[in-house]
Structures are given as structure tokens and as C-alpha cells.
Amino acid sequence: MKEHKLIVIVGPTAVGKTAVAIQVAEHLGTEIISADSRQIYRELTIGTAKPDEAELKRVPHHFIDSHSIKEDYDAASYGRDALSLIHRLFEQHKFLVLCGGSGLYVKAVLEGFDEIPDVPDEIREHLTKNFEQHGIVWLQEQMCALDPEHFAALDQQNPHRLMRALEVKIGTGQSIASFRKQAKLQHPFEVIKIGLELPREELYSRIDARMDQMVAAGLFDEATQLYAYRHHNALQTVGYQEIFDYMDGKYDREEAVRLLKRNSRRYAKRQLTWFKRDEETLWMNPGNIQAILNLIN
RNA sequence: GGUGAUGUAGCUCAGUUGGUAGAGCAAAGGACUGAAAAUCCUUGUGUCGGGGGUUCGAUUCCCUCCAUCACCA
């Protein structure tokens, strides 16, 4: 029996993760490590459904407002940063809560990534530029020429995957496949994974209602102020891109709101697909706090 | 009450010179190890309003009923 326990709370957007995590953390007298790839940015507030001030006061949170949209941050960096924080916090706490909807971020903490040497930024810039100019065919040709074996195995229509594979091949001289060891991190603490789930219809009406609330709270104003940063990675985000396109005159405000809701629903579906694959996750209704607490004790 | 139009997928509609039907939107399922709220792949879900007639065969033609809409009273 390991002495420390990490309570991991995952689930789709708008299912009620924040409220559950706070109640669990309060009950255990501990802190919350957020695993949300957008709530880390201090410039994004309304559109990311961050915990509000009162909630942040009730329980100490980490990785909320910890970064700026002007910085580049990614899942691997998060995984390293979060894990070292977890080790530190376990010196004071028996329990910790890790809560968030970014599946890859959670995976970065729990399983880790294979070690792949850093590659210079210029390589990715070069690839991105050529992709923009010549399209995906150019990436496919490069990949086919440089690493035909892995090219055959990967998702050939996916520009991000092609660019990642190419930057590793160019930067290290080795195929990205050669770094894949499939080794998972071993932790000195116990992990309890809880997935929060609601009937699909209920989840979707919650998403729609929350989008209306965000719009009423000034989401369009927030996005307008961030327009200049719209090409930053942090703003490749549901809730902002739709408004930038509206500002560009691609459609009217009503259509923007419709797309905000639709894209949030689709995002929730993708999250569910990701989290459902993990057979260790225990699925619970977010309204049943008592059952959730029983799982932990 | 009269005249006309419409009734096909969850929605808006197309179509079948008679051989049981297809687009857009919405939706569903999936992949995913360094951009992950990203990126990518797959999928048409249907008593063609009800009933009857003609026909080898009707969603299509004819009759009738129902519903909706418009206009006239």
C-alpha cells in the first residue's frame, strides 16, 4: 500500500469537473493541480471557464494563470513541471487532486513521454512555412523521401503528425519511431482515476447554456482584445477562433454563437473518446459527490 | 366554405421519363507520445403523410382522406 494518493478527475468540458475537484480537495484538505491546456493562460478567462475567485480561495490551485499566451508551452513541458510539483506537494499532503480535460496533459503526467531530443525551432518554422506554401503534399513527399518506413505507418493526411515526424527526423537524423519505447512512468504514489459523465443530451444542453453565459459575461469583448494574438498557439481554441472569424466578417454574430456551441459539443465528444479508452477510469455522475468520496477513502 | 401549393433523413430541400432515394446542415463512431480546446479518419440514420386504384413493379401516375401554408370569401 503506497502512502500517497493522486486523485485524477477527468471528463468532457462543462460536465462539472471544477466543482467536484474543489469538493474533493476540501474534503481531503489538499490542493488541486489543473490539467487544462488553456486555463494555464492568464489572458484567457471567460472562454476557458476557469474557476472563479471564490473557488480559487477555497482550495489552492496550480497551473491556473501560470503562463502567458505569448509563451510557447506544450504537453511535455507540462508533464515535467506538474510531476515535479506533485512530488513537492506530496511532502505536505497525503492526497492530491489532478483535475482537467486535456487528455494529453494528464497522460504526460501519468505515463510520461519517450525521451526525444529537442529540435531547433527553425526546423519547425521551415516546415510550417513550406506547408503553408505548398500544402500537405509537400509534407508527404518530404516524409516519404526521408523516413518512408514511418511514413507508411502514420496518419498521412494529418499535417501536425507529419510535421512532428519530420522535425524529429531532420533534427536528430533518426526516425521518430526509433524513440518510441512505450515505457510508462512508474510512480511512488497510488493513482485513482475518476471520469465524470452525464447523459449526452444533458451534457449538450449544459454546454449550450454555458456558452450563452460566457457570451453574456463578455466573451466577445475578451476575444476582441486578444485579436492581435489570434495566430498564437494558445488561441487555437474553441471559443475564440469562432469569434475571430466573425470579426473578419465571415459570418454574423448569431452564426458565431451557433458555432461556439457546436464546436464545444464536438470537443466534448473528442474528450470522451480519449478518456473512455482508459479502462482504469471509474465513471461517475458529477452530482453524486458522496459516491465519489467513497471511492477515495 | 372556395381556390392553389406543399407533405421525402433530426432540420432545409433535391430527385426518381415508374425498377424502394441523395445533398447541405445537424449528428454518430474512431485515431492521436512534444500545437491536444490542436490535428486527422470513417459513417446516411428513411413505412418518400395515411388508405385505395392502375401496373410484373408505385415514393413517382390516378382517386380519396389527413395535415400544414397562402390567397379569396
Tab-separated table of C-alpha atoms (C1' of nucleotides) in Angstrom:
chain	number	residue	atom	x	y	z
A	1	MET	CA	0.000	0.000	0.000
A	2	LYS	CA	1.505	3.268	-1.124
A	3	GLU	CA	1.354	6.119	1.298
A	4	HIS	CA	0.333	8.846	-1.149
A	5	LYS	CA	-2.652	9.002	-3.453
A	6	LEU	CA	-3.206	11.110	-6.553
A	7	ILE	CA	-6.891	11.560	-7.294
A	8	VAL	CA	-7.281	12.195	-11.019
A	9	ILE	CA	-10.542	13.767	-12.155
A	10	VAL	CA	-11.211	13.875	-15.894
A	11	GLY	CA	-14.203	14.305	-18.171
A	12	PRO	CA	-15.643	16.380	-21.003
A	13	THR	CA	-15.995	20.136	-20.922
A	14	ALA	CA	-18.911	21.514	-18.860
A	15	VAL	CA	-19.530	18.227	-17.073
A	16	GLY	CA	-18.733	19.812	-13.697
A	17	LYS	CA	-15.104	18.869	-13.033
A	18	THR	CA	-14.222	22.091	-11.236
A	19	ALA	CA	-16.976	21.813	-8.640
A	20	VAL	CA	-16.245	18.156	-7.933
A	21	ALA	CA	-12.493	18.714	-7.680
A	22	ILE	CA	-12.978	21.524	-5.195
A	23	GLN	CA	-15.284	19.459	-3.013
A	24	VAL	CA	-12.919	16.509	-3.086
A	25	ALA	CA	-9.883	18.672	-2.327
A	26	GLU	CA	-11.675	20.439	0.511
A	27	HIS	CA	-12.765	17.128	1.958
A	28	LEU	CA	-9.187	15.870	1.833
A	29	GLY	CA	-7.679	19.173	2.949
A	30	THR	CA	-5.406	19.317	-0.065
A	31	GLU	CA	-4.635	21.199	-3.295
A	32	ILE	CA	-5.581	20.969	-6.961
A	33	ILE	CA	-3.230	20.596	-9.889
A	34	SER	CA	-5.067	21.711	-13.008
A	35	ALA	CA	-4.537	19.694	-16.181
A	36	ASP	CA	-6.110	22.135	-18.585
A	37	SER	CA	-4.103	23.300	-21.581
A	38	ARG	CA	-5.941	26.626	-21.819
A	39	GLN	CA	-6.643	27.629	-18.229
A	40	ILE	CA	-2.893	27.984	-17.733
A	41	TYR	CA	-3.027	31.230	-19.724
A	42	ARG	CA	-3.675	34.299	-17.624
A	43	GLU	CA	-5.028	36.259	-20.604
A	44	LEU	CA	-7.842	33.764	-21.186
A	45	THR	CA	-10.609	33.815	-18.613
A	46	ILE	CA	-14.215	33.835	-19.765
A	47	GLY	CA	-13.766	31.432	-22.665
A	48	THR	CA	-11.910	28.827	-20.649
A	49	ALA	CA	-14.416	28.550	-17.789
A	50	LYS	CA	-11.722	28.971	-15.174
A	51	PRO	CA	-12.586	28.500	-11.515
A	52	ASP	CA	-13.720	31.899	-10.218
A	53	GLU	CA	-12.102	33.888	-7.427
A	54	ALA	CA	-14.243	32.395	-4.686
A	55	GLU	CA	-13.409	28.890	-5.862
A	56	LEU	CA	-9.708	29.659	-6.074
A	57	LYS	CA	-9.843	30.919	-2.490
A	58	ARG	CA	-11.410	27.734	-1.187
A	59	VAL	CA	-8.623	25.486	-2.462
A	60	PRO	CA	-5.103	26.309	-3.692
A	61	HIS	CA	-4.851	25.699	-7.453
A	62	HIS	CA	-1.777	25.170	-9.588
A	63	PHE	CA	-1.383	25.778	-13.332
A	64	ILE	CA	-4.159	28.359	-13.406
A	65	ASP	CA	-2.928	31.689	-14.841
A	66	SER	CA	0.610	30.326	-14.630
A	67	HIS	CA	1.636	31.238	-18.178
A	68	SER	CA	1.157	33.873	-20.848
A	69	ILE	CA	-0.279	33.314	-24.307
A	70	LYS	CA	2.948	34.840	-25.592
A	71	GLU	CA	4.961	31.865	-24.355
A	72	ASP	CA	5.111	28.525	-26.099
A	73	TYR	CA	4.109	25.720	-23.826
A	74	ASP	CA	3.265	22.109	-24.559
A	75	ALA	CA	2.186	18.827	-23.057
A	76	ALA	CA	5.698	17.531	-22.464
A	77	SER	CA	6.744	20.651	-20.559
A	78	TYR	CA	3.566	20.463	-18.548
A	79	GLY	CA	4.186	16.823	-17.743
A	80	ARG	CA	7.648	17.576	-16.354
A	81	ASP	CA	6.540	20.685	-14.455
A	82	ALA	CA	3.445	19.065	-12.997
A	83	LEU	CA	5.229	15.928	-11.898
A	84	SER	CA	7.951	17.795	-10.054
A	85	LEU	CA	5.284	19.906	-8.370
A	86	ILE	CA	3.391	16.772	-7.377
A	87	HIS	CA	6.486	15.308	-5.762
A	88	ARG	CA	6.992	18.517	-3.815
A	89	LEU	CA	3.400	18.763	-2.651
A	90	PHE	CA	3.339	15.146	-1.525
A	91	GLU	CA	5.850	16.170	1.149
A	92	GLN	CA	2.978	18.017	2.838
A	93	HIS	CA	-0.083	16.105	1.700
A	94	LYS	CA	-1.192	12.512	1.679
A	95	PHE	CA	-3.680	13.210	-1.117
A	96	LEU	CA	-3.522	15.448	-4.179
A	97	VAL	CA	-6.122	16.175	-6.824
A	98	LEU	CA	-5.204	16.354	-10.517
A	99	CYS	CA	-8.151	17.697	-12.481
A	100	GLY	CA	-8.598	18.638	-16.104
A	101	GLY	CA	-9.961	17.884	-19.525
A	102	SER	CA	-6.736	17.908	-21.528
A	103	GLY	CA	-6.192	14.223	-22.101
A	104	LEU	CA	-2.664	14.519	-23.377
A	105	TYR	CA	-1.672	16.644	-20.373
A	106	VAL	CA	-2.996	14.005	-17.994
A	107	LYS	CA	-1.186	11.346	-19.952
A	108	ALA	CA	2.040	13.364	-19.807
A	109	VAL	CA	1.877	13.257	-16.009
A	110	LEU	CA	0.698	9.689	-15.516
A	111	GLU	CA	2.599	7.894	-18.256
A	112	GLY	CA	5.176	10.381	-19.489
A	113	PHE	CA	6.568	10.643	-22.992
A	114	ASP	CA	9.532	8.855	-24.509
A	115	GLU	CA	12.700	10.931	-24.461
A	116	ILE	CA	13.187	12.688	-27.756
A	117	PRO	CA	15.982	15.244	-28.119
A	118	ASP	CA	14.847	18.841	-28.567
A	119	VAL	CA	14.987	20.061	-32.120
A	120	PRO	CA	15.722	23.665	-33.098
A	121	ASP	CA	12.696	25.925	-33.602
A	122	GLU	CA	13.941	26.860	-37.059
A	123	ILE	CA	13.157	23.382	-38.317
A	124	ARG	CA	9.502	23.619	-37.378
A	125	GLU	CA	9.318	27.136	-38.790
A	126	HIS	CA	10.779	25.879	-42.043
A	127	LEU	CA	8.259	23.019	-42.184
A	128	THR	CA	5.322	25.257	-41.325
A	129	LYS	CA	6.285	27.767	-43.985
A	130	ASN	CA	6.552	25.145	-46.678
A	131	PHE	CA	3.299	23.541	-45.612
A	132	GLU	CA	1.522	26.887	-45.911
A	133	GLN	CA	3.025	27.471	-49.335
A	134	HIS	CA	2.832	24.016	-50.888
A	135	GLY	CA	0.200	22.160	-48.909
A	136	ILE	CA	0.179	18.762	-47.331
A	137	VAL	CA	1.563	17.111	-50.473
A	138	TRP	CA	4.904	18.736	-49.779
A	139	LEU	CA	4.976	17.257	-46.264
A	140	GLN	CA	4.032	13.854	-47.605
A	141	GLU	CA	6.782	13.961	-50.207
A	142	GLN	CA	9.396	15.011	-47.647
A	143	MET	CA	8.319	12.306	-45.249
A	144	CYS	CA	8.208	9.689	-47.980
A	145	ALA	CA	11.748	10.591	-49.008
A	146	LEU	CA	13.307	10.927	-45.542
A	147	ASP	CA	11.520	8.279	-43.463
A	148	PRO	CA	9.489	6.015	-45.758
A	149	GLU	CA	9.069	3.285	-43.159
A	150	HIS	CA	7.353	5.503	-40.607
A	151	PHE	CA	5.507	7.382	-43.346
A	152	ALA	CA	3.753	4.149	-44.234
A	153	ALA	CA	2.633	3.710	-40.650
A	154	LEU	CA	1.418	7.178	-39.769
A	155	ASP	CA	-1.685	9.237	-40.475
A	156	GLN	CA	-0.699	10.671	-43.848
A	157	GLN	CA	-3.489	13.234	-44.026
A	158	ASN	CA	-2.585	14.826	-40.710
A	159	PRO	CA	-0.250	17.832	-41.137
A	160	HIS	CA	0.628	18.080	-37.437
A	161	ARG	CA	1.733	14.463	-37.283
A	162	LEU	CA	3.708	14.786	-40.493
A	163	MET	CA	5.458	17.922	-39.261
A	164	ARG	CA	6.309	16.399	-35.900
A	165	ALA	CA	7.738	13.265	-37.513
A	166	LEU	CA	9.681	15.366	-39.984
A	167	GLU	CA	11.145	17.758	-37.433
A	168	VAL	CA	12.450	14.848	-35.372
A	169	LYS	CA	13.898	13.113	-38.403
A	170	ILE	CA	15.586	16.285	-39.641
A	171	GLY	CA	16.701	17.424	-36.195
A	172	THR	CA	18.103	14.131	-34.914
A	173	GLY	CA	18.774	12.143	-38.061
A	174	GLN	CA	16.670	9.332	-36.641
A	175	SER	CA	13.101	8.283	-37.255
A	176	ILE	CA	10.655	9.329	-34.564
A	177	ALA	CA	9.667	5.670	-34.434
A	178	SER	CA	13.125	4.769	-33.151
A	179	PHE	CA	12.496	6.767	-29.970
A	180	ARG	CA	9.262	5.009	-29.142
A	181	LYS	CA	9.912	2.744	-26.206
A	182	GLN	CA	6.339	2.513	-24.923
A	183	ALA	CA	7.752	2.750	-21.404
A	184	LYS	CA	5.333	4.154	-18.860
A	185	LEU	CA	6.438	6.104	-15.826
A	186	GLN	CA	6.386	4.267	-12.521
A	187	HIS	CA	5.150	6.389	-9.637
A	188	PRO	CA	5.762	6.042	-5.897
A	189	PHE	CA	2.150	7.079	-5.309
A	190	GLU	CA	-1.195	5.432	-5.956
A	191	VAL	CA	-3.397	6.785	-8.752
A	192	ILE	CA	-7.194	6.767	-8.634
A	193	LYS	CA	-8.798	7.848	-11.915
A	194	ILE	CA	-12.325	9.173	-11.838
A	195	GLY	CA	-14.178	10.081	-15.032
A	196	LEU	CA	-17.189	12.362	-14.780
A	197	GLU	CA	-20.049	11.626	-17.119
A	198	LEU	CA	-23.596	12.795	-17.805
A	199	PRO	CA	-26.190	11.556	-20.318
A	200	ARG	CA	-25.212	13.020	-23.674
A	201	GLU	CA	-28.337	15.154	-24.006
A	202	GLU	CA	-27.842	16.677	-20.578
A	203	LEU	CA	-24.174	17.373	-21.260
A	204	TYR	CA	-25.007	19.099	-24.540
A	205	SER	CA	-27.649	21.329	-23.009
A	206	ARG	CA	-25.177	22.259	-20.263
A	207	ILE	CA	-22.637	23.173	-22.943
A	208	ASP	CA	-25.179	25.328	-24.781
A	209	ALA	CA	-26.236	27.055	-21.568
A	210	ARG	CA	-22.668	27.698	-20.503
A	211	MET	CA	-21.836	29.195	-23.890
A	212	ASP	CA	-24.770	31.588	-23.509
A	213	GLN	CA	-23.433	32.541	-20.078
A	214	MET	CA	-19.955	33.141	-21.466
A	215	VAL	CA	-21.349	35.360	-24.196
A	216	ALA	CA	-23.393	37.287	-21.611
A	217	ALA	CA	-20.284	37.630	-19.452
A	218	GLY	CA	-18.396	39.314	-22.269
A	219	LEU	CA	-16.710	36.568	-24.275
A	220	PHE	CA	-16.873	38.656	-27.446
A	221	ASP	CA	-15.077	41.535	-25.697
A	222	GLU	CA	-12.420	39.237	-24.314
A	223	ALA	CA	-11.776	37.757	-27.738
A	224	THR	CA	-11.725	41.193	-29.349
A	225	GLN	CA	-8.915	42.247	-27.039
A	226	LEU	CA	-6.941	39.156	-27.999
A	227	TYR	CA	-7.451	39.506	-31.747
A	228	ALA	CA	-3.851	40.546	-32.298
A	229	TYR	CA	-2.688	37.223	-30.838
A	230	ARG	CA	-5.052	35.063	-32.835
A	231	HIS	CA	-2.261	33.149	-34.539
A	232	HIS	CA	-0.599	32.122	-31.269
A	233	ASN	CA	-0.999	28.514	-30.330
A	234	ALA	CA	-2.838	29.428	-27.143
A	235	LEU	CA	-5.634	30.901	-29.210
A	236	GLN	CA	-6.122	27.935	-31.481
A	237	THR	CA	-9.036	27.310	-29.201
A	238	VAL	CA	-12.735	26.657	-29.286
A	239	GLY	CA	-14.429	29.816	-28.076
A	240	TYR	CA	-12.001	32.258	-29.648
A	241	GLN	CA	-11.417	31.204	-33.246
A	242	GLU	CA	-15.148	31.391	-33.962
A	243	ILE	CA	-15.218	34.996	-32.767
A	244	PHE	CA	-12.100	35.946	-34.731
A	245	ASP	CA	-13.772	34.652	-37.887
A	246	TYR	CA	-16.886	36.649	-37.012
A	247	MET	CA	-14.701	39.755	-36.610
A	248	ASP	CA	-13.199	39.030	-40.022
A	249	GLY	CA	-16.722	39.196	-41.433
A	250	LYS	CA	-17.027	35.532	-42.327
A	251	TYR	CA	-20.464	35.290	-40.719
A	252	ASP	CA	-22.805	37.145	-38.380
A	253	ARG	CA	-22.934	37.105	-34.593
A	254	GLU	CA	-25.767	34.616	-34.395
A	255	GLU	CA	-23.821	32.147	-36.531
A	256	ALA	CA	-20.760	32.707	-34.339
A	257	VAL	CA	-22.735	31.697	-31.258
A	258	ARG	CA	-24.104	28.633	-33.040
A	259	LEU	CA	-20.565	27.578	-33.974
A	260	LEU	CA	-19.280	28.200	-30.440
A	261	LYS	CA	-21.839	25.713	-29.164
A	262	ARG	CA	-21.394	23.174	-31.914
A	263	ASN	CA	-17.606	23.163	-31.672
A	264	SER	CA	-17.750	22.833	-27.894
A	265	ARG	CA	-20.027	19.805	-28.270
A	266	ARG	CA	-17.620	18.252	-30.747
A	267	TYR	CA	-14.740	18.965	-28.410
A	268	ALA	CA	-16.593	17.214	-25.595
A	269	LYS	CA	-17.100	14.199	-27.851
A	270	ARG	CA	-13.378	14.038	-28.608
A	271	GLN	CA	-12.569	14.217	-24.911
A	272	LEU	CA	-14.942	11.364	-24.185
A	273	THR	CA	-13.398	9.234	-26.927
A	274	TRP	CA	-9.973	9.834	-25.442
A	275	PHE	CA	-10.871	9.207	-21.793
A	276	LYS	CA	-13.141	6.217	-22.469
A	277	ARG	CA	-10.203	4.308	-23.868
A	278	ASP	CA	-8.616	4.085	-20.433
A	279	GLU	CA	-10.099	1.040	-18.749
A	280	GLU	CA	-8.835	2.002	-15.309
A	281	THR	CA	-11.049	5.070	-15.136
A	282	LEU	CA	-14.064	4.777	-12.848
A	283	TRP	CA	-17.023	6.612	-14.355
A	284	MET	CA	-19.251	8.613	-12.012
A	285	ASN	CA	-22.083	11.113	-12.145
A	286	PRO	CA	-20.744	14.523	-11.029
A	287	GLY	CA	-23.859	15.055	-8.940
A	288	ASN	CA	-23.074	12.108	-6.700
A	289	ILE	CA	-20.313	13.553	-4.561
A	290	GLN	CA	-20.816	11.018	-1.782
A	291	ALA	CA	-20.166	8.092	-4.120
A	292	ILE	CA	-17.058	9.839	-5.398
A	293	LEU	CA	-15.746	10.426	-1.880
A	294	ASN	CA	-16.447	6.782	-1.025
A	295	LEU	CA	-14.180	5.726	-3.878
A	296	ILE	CA	-11.295	7.604	-2.365
A	297	ASN	CA	-11.461	6.581	1.279
B	1	G	C1'	-66.546	27.136	-47.160
B	2	G	C1'	-63.683	28.012	-52.115
B	3	U	C1'	-59.012	28.086	-54.901
B	4	G	C1'	-53.925	26.958	-55.066
B	5	A	C1'	-49.416	24.943	-53.132
B	6	U	C1'	-46.750	21.699	-50.112
B	7	G	C1'	-46.056	16.911	-47.350
B	8	U	C1'	-39.093	12.674	-48.909
B	9	A	C1'	-33.336	11.745	-43.144
B	10	G	C1'	-33.332	15.299	-36.741
B	11	C	C1'	-33.640	20.344	-39.970
B	12	U	C1'	-33.738	22.788	-45.040
B	13	C	C1'	-34.512	20.648	-49.544
B	14	A	C1'	-33.221	17.883	-54.342
B	15	G	C1'	-34.705	13.580	-57.109
B	16	U	C1'	-36.764	9.216	-59.393
B	17	U	C1'	-39.266	9.972	-68.208
B	18	G	C1'	-42.434	4.009	-62.833
B	19	G	C1'	-37.322	-0.546	-61.043
B	20	U	C1'	-37.849	1.144	-52.793
B	21	A	C1'	-33.715	7.648	-52.903
B	22	G	C1'	-29.276	11.887	-52.066
B	23	A	C1'	-27.083	16.852	-50.916
B	24	G	C1'	-26.026	20.680	-47.242
B	25	C	C1'	-26.518	21.420	-42.132
B	26	A	C1'	-27.108	18.752	-37.549
B	27	A	C1'	-25.476	14.042	-35.639
B	28	A	C1'	-22.769	9.310	-34.610
B	29	G	C1'	-18.187	6.389	-34.225
B	30	G	C1'	-12.879	6.403	-34.167
B	31	A	C1'	-7.373	7.758	-34.173
B	32	C	C1'	-3.996	10.586	-31.533
B	33	U	C1'	3.704	10.414	-27.478
B	34	G	C1'	6.273	17.141	-27.513
B	35	A	C1'	0.500	22.514	-31.249
B	36	A	C1'	-4.106	18.292	-27.740
B	37	A	C1'	-9.907	23.355	-26.539
B	38	A	C1'	-4.882	21.209	-31.660
B	39	U	C1'	-4.916	17.894	-35.896
B	40	C	C1'	-6.915	13.888	-38.684
B	41	C	C1'	-10.092	9.483	-40.428
B	42	U	C1'	-14.873	6.910	-41.151
B	43	U	C1'	-20.308	6.772	-41.314
B	44	G	C1'	-26.750	8.407	-44.426
B	45	U	C1'	-29.797	7.483	-39.828
B	46	G	C1'	-35.871	6.972	-44.310
B	47	U	C1'	-43.039	2.732	-43.806
B	48	C	C1'	-40.652	9.008	-49.658
B	49	G	C1'	-48.127	11.855	-44.930
B	50	G	C1'	-52.419	7.543	-44.490
B	51	G	C1'	-55.581	4.358	-47.468
B	52	G	C1'	-57.125	2.551	-52.157
B	53	G	C1'	-56.541	2.008	-57.674
B	54	U	C1'	-53.683	1.101	-62.352
B	55	U	C1'	-49.147	-1.857	-63.135
B	56	C	C1'	-44.921	-7.543	-63.338
B	57	G	C1'	-43.423	-3.438	-60.119
B	58	A	C1'	-45.722	2.959	-57.252
B	59	U	C1'	-42.039	7.347	-53.415
B	60	U	C1'	-43.059	8.668	-58.775
B	61	C	C1'	-49.325	8.102	-62.451
B	62	C	C1'	-54.836	8.303	-60.815
B	63	C	C1'	-58.654	8.655	-56.751
B	64	U	C1'	-59.537	9.710	-51.778
B	65	C	C1'	-58.603	11.158	-46.775
B	66	C	C1'	-55.470	13.851	-43.337
B	67	A	C1'	-52.050	17.789	-42.113
B	68	U	C1'	-49.619	22.470	-42.999
B	69	C	C1'	-49.218	27.124	-45.582
B	70	A	C1'	-51.018	31.085	-48.782
B	71	C	C1'	-54.836	33.717	-51.039
B	72	C	C1'	-60.220	34.515	-51.678
B	73	A	C1'	-64.730	34.578	-49.041
